[in-house]
PDB file of C-alpha atoms in Angstrom:
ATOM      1  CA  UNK N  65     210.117 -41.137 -46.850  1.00 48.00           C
ATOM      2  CA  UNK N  66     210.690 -41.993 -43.387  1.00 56.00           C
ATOM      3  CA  UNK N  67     207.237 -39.959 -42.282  1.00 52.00           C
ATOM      4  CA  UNK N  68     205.459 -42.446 -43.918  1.00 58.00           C
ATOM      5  CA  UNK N  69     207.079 -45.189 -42.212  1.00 58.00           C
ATOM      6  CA  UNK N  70     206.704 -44.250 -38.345  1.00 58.00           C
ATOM      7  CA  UNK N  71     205.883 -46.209 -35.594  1.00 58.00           C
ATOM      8  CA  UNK N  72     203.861 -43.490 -33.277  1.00 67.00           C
ATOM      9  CA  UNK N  73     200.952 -40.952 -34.203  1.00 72.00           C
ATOM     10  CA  UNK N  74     202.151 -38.291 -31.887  1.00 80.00           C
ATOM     11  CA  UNK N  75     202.127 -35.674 -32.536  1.00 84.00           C
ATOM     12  CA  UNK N  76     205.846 -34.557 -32.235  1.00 84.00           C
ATOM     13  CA  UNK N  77     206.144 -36.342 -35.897  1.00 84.00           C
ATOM     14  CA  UNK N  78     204.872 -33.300 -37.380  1.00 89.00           C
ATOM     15  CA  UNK N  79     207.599 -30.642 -35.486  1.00 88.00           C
ATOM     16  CA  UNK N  80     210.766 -33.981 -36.352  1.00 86.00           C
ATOM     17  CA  UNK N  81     209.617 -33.365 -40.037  1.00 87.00           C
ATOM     18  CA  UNK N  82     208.244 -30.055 -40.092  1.00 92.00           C
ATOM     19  CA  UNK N  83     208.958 -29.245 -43.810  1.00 92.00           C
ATOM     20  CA  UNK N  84     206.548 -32.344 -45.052  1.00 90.00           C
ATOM     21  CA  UNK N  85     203.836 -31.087 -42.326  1.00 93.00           C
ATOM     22  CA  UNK N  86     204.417 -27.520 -43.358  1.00 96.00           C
ATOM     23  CA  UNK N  87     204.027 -28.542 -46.981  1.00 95.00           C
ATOM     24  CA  UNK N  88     201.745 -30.692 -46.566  1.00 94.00           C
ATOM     25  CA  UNK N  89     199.341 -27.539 -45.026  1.00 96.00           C
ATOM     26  CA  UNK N  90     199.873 -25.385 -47.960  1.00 96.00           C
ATOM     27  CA  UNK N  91     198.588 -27.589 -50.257  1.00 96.00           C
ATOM     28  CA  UNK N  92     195.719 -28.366 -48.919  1.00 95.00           C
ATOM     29  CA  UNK N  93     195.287 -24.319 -48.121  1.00 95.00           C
ATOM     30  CA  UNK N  94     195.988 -23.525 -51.823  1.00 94.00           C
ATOM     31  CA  UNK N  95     193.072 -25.912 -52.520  1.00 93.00           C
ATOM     32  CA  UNK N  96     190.855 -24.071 -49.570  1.00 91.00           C
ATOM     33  CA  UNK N  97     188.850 -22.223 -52.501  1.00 87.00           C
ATOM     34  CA  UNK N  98     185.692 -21.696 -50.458  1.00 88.00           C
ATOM     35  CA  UNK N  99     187.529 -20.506 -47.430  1.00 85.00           C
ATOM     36  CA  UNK N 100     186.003 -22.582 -45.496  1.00 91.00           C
ATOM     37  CA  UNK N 101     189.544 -25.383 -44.415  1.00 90.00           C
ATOM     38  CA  UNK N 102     188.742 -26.883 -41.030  1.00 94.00           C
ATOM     39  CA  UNK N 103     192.068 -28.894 -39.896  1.00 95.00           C
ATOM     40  CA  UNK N 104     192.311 -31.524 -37.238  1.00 95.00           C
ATOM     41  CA  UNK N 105     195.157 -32.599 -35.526  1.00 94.00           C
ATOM     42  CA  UNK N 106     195.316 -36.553 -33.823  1.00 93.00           C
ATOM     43  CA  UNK N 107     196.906 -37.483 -31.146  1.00 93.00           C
ATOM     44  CA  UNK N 108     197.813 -34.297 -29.385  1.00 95.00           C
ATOM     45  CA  UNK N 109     198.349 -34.786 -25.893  1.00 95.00           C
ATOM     46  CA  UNK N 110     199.184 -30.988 -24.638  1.00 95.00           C
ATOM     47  CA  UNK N 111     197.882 -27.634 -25.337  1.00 97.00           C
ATOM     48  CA  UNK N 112     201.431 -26.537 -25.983  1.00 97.00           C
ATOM     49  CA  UNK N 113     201.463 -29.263 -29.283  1.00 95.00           C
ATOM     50  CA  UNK N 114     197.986 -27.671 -30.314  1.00 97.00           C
ATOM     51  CA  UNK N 115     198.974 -24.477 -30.181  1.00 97.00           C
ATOM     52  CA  UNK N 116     202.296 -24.514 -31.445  1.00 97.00           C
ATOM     53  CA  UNK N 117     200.987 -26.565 -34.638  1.00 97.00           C
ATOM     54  CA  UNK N 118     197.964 -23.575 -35.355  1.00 97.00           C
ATOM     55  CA  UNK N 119     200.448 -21.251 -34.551  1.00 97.00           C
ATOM     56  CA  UNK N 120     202.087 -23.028 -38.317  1.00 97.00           C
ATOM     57  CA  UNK N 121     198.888 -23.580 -40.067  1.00 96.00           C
ATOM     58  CA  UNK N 122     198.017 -19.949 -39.098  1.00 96.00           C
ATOM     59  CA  UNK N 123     200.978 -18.451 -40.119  1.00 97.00           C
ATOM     60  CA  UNK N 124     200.763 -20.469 -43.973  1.00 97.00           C
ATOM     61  CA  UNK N 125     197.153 -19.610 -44.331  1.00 95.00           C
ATOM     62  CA  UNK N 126     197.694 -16.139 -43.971  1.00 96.00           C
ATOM     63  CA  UNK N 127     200.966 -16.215 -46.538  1.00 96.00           C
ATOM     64  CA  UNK N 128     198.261 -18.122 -48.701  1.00 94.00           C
ATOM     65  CA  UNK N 129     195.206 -15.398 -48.239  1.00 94.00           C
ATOM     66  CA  UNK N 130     192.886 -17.926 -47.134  1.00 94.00           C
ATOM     67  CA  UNK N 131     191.118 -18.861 -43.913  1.00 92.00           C
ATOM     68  CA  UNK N 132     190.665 -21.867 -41.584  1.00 94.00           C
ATOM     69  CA  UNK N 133     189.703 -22.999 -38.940  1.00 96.00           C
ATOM     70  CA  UNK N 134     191.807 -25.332 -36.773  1.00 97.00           C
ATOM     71  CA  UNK N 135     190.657 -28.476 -34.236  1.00 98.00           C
ATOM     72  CA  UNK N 136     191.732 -31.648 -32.372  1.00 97.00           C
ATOM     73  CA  UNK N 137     191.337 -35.093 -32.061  1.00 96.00           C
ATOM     74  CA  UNK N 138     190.516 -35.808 -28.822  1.00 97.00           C
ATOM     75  CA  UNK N 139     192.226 -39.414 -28.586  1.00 94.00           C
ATOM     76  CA  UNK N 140     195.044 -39.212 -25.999  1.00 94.00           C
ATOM     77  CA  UNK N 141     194.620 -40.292 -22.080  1.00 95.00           C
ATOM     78  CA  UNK N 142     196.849 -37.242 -21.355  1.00 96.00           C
ATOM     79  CA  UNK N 143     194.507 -34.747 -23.232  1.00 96.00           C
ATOM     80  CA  UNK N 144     191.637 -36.469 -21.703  1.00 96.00           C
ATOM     81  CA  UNK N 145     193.318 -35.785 -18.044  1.00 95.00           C
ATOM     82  CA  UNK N 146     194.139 -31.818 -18.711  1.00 96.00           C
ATOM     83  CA  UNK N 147     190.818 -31.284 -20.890  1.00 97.00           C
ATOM     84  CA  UNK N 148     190.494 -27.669 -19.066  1.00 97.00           C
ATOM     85  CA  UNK N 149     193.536 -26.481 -21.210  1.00 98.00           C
ATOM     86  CA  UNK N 150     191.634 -27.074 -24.433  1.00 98.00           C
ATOM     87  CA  UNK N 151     188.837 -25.064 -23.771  1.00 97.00           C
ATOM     88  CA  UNK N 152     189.545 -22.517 -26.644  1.00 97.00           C
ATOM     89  CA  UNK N 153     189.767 -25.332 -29.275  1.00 98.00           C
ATOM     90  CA  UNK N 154     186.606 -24.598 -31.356  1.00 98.00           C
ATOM     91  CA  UNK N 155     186.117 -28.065 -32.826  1.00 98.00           C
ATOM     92  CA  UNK N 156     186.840 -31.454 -31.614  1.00 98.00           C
ATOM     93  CA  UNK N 157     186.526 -35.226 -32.420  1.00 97.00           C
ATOM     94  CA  UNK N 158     186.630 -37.932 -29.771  1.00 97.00           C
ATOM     95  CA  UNK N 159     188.567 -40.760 -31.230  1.00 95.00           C
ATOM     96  CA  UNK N 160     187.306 -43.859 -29.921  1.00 93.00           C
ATOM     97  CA  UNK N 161     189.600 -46.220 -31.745  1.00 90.00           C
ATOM     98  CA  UNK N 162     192.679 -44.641 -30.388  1.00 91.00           C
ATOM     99  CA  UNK N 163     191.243 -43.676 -26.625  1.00 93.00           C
ATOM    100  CA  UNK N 164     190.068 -47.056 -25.873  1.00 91.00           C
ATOM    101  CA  UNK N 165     193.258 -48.801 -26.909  1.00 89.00           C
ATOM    102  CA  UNK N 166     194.816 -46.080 -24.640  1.00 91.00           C
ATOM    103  CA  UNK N 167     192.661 -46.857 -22.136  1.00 92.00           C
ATOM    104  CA  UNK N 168     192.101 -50.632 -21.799  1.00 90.00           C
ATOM    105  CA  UNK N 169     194.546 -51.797 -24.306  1.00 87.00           C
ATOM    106  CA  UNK N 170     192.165 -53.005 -26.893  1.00 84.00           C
ATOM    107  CA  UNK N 171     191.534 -52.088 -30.561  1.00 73.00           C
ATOM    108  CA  UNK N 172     189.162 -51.205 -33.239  1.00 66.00           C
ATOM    109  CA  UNK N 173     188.592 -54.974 -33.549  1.00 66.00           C
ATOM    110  CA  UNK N 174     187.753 -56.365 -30.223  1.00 66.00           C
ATOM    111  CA  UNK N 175     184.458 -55.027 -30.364  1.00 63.00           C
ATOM    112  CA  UNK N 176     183.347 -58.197 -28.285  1.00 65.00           C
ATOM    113  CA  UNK N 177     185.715 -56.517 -25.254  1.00 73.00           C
ATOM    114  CA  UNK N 178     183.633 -53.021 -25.379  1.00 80.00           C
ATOM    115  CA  UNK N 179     181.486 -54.579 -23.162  1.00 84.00           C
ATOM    116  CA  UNK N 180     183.377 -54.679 -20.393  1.00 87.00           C
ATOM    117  CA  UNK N 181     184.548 -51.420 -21.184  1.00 90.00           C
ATOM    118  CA  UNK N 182     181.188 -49.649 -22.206  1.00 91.00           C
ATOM    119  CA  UNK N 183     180.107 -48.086 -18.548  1.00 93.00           C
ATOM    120  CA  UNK N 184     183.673 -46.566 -18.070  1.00 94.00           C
ATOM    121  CA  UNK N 185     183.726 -45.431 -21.534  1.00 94.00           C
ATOM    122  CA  UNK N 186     180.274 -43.488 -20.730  1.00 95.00           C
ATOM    123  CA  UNK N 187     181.228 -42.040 -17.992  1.00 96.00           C
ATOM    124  CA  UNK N 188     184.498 -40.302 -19.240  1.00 96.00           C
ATOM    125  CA  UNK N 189     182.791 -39.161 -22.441  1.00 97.00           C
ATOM    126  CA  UNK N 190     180.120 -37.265 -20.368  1.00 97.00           C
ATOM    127  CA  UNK N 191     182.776 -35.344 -18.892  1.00 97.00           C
ATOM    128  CA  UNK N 192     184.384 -34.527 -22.614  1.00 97.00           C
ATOM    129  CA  UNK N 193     180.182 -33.561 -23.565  1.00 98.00           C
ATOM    130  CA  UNK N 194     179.721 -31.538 -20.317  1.00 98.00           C
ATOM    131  CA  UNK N 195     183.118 -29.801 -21.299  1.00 98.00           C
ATOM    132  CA  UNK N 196     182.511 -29.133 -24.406  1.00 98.00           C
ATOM    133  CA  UNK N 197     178.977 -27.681 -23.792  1.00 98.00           C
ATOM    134  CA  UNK N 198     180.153 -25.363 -21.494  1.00 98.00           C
ATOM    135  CA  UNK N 199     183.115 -23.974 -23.793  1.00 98.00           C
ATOM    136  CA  UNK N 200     180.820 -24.111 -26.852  1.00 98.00           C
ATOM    137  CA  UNK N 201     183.015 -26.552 -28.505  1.00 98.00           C
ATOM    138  CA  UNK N 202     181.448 -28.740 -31.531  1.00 97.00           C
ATOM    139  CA  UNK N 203     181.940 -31.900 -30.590  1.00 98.00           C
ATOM    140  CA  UNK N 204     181.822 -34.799 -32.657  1.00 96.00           C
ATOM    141  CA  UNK N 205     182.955 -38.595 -32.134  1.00 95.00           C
ATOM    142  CA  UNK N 206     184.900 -40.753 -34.817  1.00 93.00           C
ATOM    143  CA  UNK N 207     185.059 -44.460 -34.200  1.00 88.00           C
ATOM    144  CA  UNK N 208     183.736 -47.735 -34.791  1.00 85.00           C
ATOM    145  CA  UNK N 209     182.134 -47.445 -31.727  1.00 87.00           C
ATOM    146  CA  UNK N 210     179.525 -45.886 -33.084  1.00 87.00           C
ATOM    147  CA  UNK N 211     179.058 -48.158 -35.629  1.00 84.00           C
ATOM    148  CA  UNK N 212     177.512 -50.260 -32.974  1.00 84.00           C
ATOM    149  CA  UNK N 213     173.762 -49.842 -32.146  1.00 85.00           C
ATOM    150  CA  UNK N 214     173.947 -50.690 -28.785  1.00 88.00           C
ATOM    151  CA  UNK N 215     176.926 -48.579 -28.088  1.00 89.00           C
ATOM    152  CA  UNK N 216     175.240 -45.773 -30.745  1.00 90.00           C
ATOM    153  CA  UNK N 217     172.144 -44.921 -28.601  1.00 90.00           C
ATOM    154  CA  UNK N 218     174.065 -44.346 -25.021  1.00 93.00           C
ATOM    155  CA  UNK N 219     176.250 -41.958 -26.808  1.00 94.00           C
ATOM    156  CA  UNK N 220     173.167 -40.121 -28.343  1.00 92.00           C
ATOM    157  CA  UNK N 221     172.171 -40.015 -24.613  1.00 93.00           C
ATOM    158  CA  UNK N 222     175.090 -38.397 -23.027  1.00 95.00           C
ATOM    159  CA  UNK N 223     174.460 -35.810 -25.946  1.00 94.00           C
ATOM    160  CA  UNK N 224     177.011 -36.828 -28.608  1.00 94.00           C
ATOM    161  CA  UNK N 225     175.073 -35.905 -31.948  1.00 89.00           C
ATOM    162  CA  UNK N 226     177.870 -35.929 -34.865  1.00 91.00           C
ATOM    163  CA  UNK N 227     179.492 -39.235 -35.539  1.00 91.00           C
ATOM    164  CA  UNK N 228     182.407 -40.526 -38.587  1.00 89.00           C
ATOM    165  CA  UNK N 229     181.830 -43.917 -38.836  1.00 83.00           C
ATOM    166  CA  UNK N 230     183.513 -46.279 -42.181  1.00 80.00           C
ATOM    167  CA  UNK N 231     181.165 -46.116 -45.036  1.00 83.00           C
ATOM    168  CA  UNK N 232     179.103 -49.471 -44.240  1.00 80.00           C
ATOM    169  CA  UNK N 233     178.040 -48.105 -41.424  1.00 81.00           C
ATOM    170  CA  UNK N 234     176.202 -44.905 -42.361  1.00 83.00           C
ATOM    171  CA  UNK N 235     172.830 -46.227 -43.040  1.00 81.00           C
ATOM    172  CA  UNK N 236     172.788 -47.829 -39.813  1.00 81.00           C
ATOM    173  CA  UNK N 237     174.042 -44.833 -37.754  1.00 80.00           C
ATOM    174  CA  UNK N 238     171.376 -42.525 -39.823  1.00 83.00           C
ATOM    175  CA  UNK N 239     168.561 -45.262 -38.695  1.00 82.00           C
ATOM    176  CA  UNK N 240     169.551 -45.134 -35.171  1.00 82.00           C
ATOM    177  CA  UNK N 241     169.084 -41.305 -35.243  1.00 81.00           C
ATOM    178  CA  UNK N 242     166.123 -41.074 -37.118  1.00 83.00           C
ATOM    179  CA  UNK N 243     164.661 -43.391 -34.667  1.00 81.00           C
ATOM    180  CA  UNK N 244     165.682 -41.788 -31.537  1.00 76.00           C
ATOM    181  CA  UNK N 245     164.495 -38.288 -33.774  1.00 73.00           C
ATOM    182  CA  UNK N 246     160.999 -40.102 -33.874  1.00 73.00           C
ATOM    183  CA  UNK N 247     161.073 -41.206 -29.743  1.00 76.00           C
ATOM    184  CA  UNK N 248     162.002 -37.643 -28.655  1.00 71.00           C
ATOM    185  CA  UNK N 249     159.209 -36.134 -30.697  1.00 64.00           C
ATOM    186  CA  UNK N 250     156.465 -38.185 -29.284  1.00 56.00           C
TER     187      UNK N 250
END
C-alpha cells in the first residue's frame, strides 16, 4: 500500500487516502470498549487540518456509539507560529523529535547538537506551556529530549509535567521527577 510507503508525515496523507484513515478510525473505535478513545493527530500544521480530521473521527464514532476525545501533536513550525488557533484542542503533545528537526535541522540522534539548541528550545516551549495553561489544555511532551536529565529538569521548570519517552528511559525520567517531587517539598 502506497500509505505505508510515503515520504512526508503531513498531514494531508490522511485526506489523499481517506478510506485507509477512515478505516483505520473505526477500528480502533470498535475496540474503544471503555469509552474512553483519546486520538492524536502528528504533524498538523493548521486548524483547518485539525478540524476537518475530528470533524471524520467524530462523525465514525458517533455511527459506532462510542465516544472520544480528539488531540494534536504539536510538532510543526507552522502550528507553533498560529498556536492561538488551537486553543480549543483539549489535549496536546509537543513533539520534540519532529520540532527540532523543523527548527534547526537536526534529529532524534544528534543529541550532542541540543546544546546549542537548548536555550531557544526553552524559550519557545514556555510560550506552548503559558498557552496551554491559559486554554486549559493538557499538555504533555513526547521526545527523546526528555530522555535527557539535563534537558529533563528545565522542562519540569517551565511547567511541562507529562512526558513519552522510549522504554529505556522511564526509570530515569521517573527518578528525575521524584527528585524534583522531593526538592519542591522541602
Amino acid at each position: 500500500i502506497p500509505y505505508l510507503l510515503l515520504e512526508s508525515k503531513k498531514a494531508s496523507n490522511y485526506f489523499k487516502y481517506l478510506g485507509i484513515f477512515e478505516n483505520q478510525v473505526r477500528a480502533i473505535c470498535k475496540a474503544n470498549t471503555l469509552g474512553n478513545l483519546r486520538i492524536m493527530f502528528p504533524m498538523i500544521e493548521e486548524i483547518e487540518e485539525f478540524n476537518s480530521l475530528k470533524e471524520i473521527c467524530e462523525k465514525i464514532a458517533k455511527e459506532e456509539n462510542t465516544k472520544i476525545s480528539i488531540g494534536m501533536m504539536l510538532e510543526t513550525k507552522k502550528a507553533m507560529e498560529t498556536i492561538d488557533d488551537f486553543k480549543n484542542v483539549p489535549f496536546m503533545s509537543i513533539g520534540t523529535n519532529d520540532l527540532m528537526s523543523e527548527l534547526y535541522g537536526i534529529n532524534r540522534l544528534s543529541i550532542q547538537n541540543y546544546d546549542i539548541y537548548i536555550d531557544d528550545l526553552i524559550e519557545r516551549l514556555k510560550l506552548i506551556v503559558d498557552f496551554a495553561k491559559r486554554n486549559k489544555i493538557e499538555l504533555s511532551l513526547c521526545g527523546e529530549i526528555g530522555a535527557y536529565e539535563k534537558y529533563l529538569v528545565r522542562l519540569i521548570d517551565i511547567g511541562i509535567n507529562i512526558f513519552s519517552v522510549n522504554l529505556p528511559s522511564i526509570a530515569n525520567v521517573v527518578n528525575v521527577i521524584s527528585k524534583k517531587a522531593l526538592n519542591k517539598d522541602n
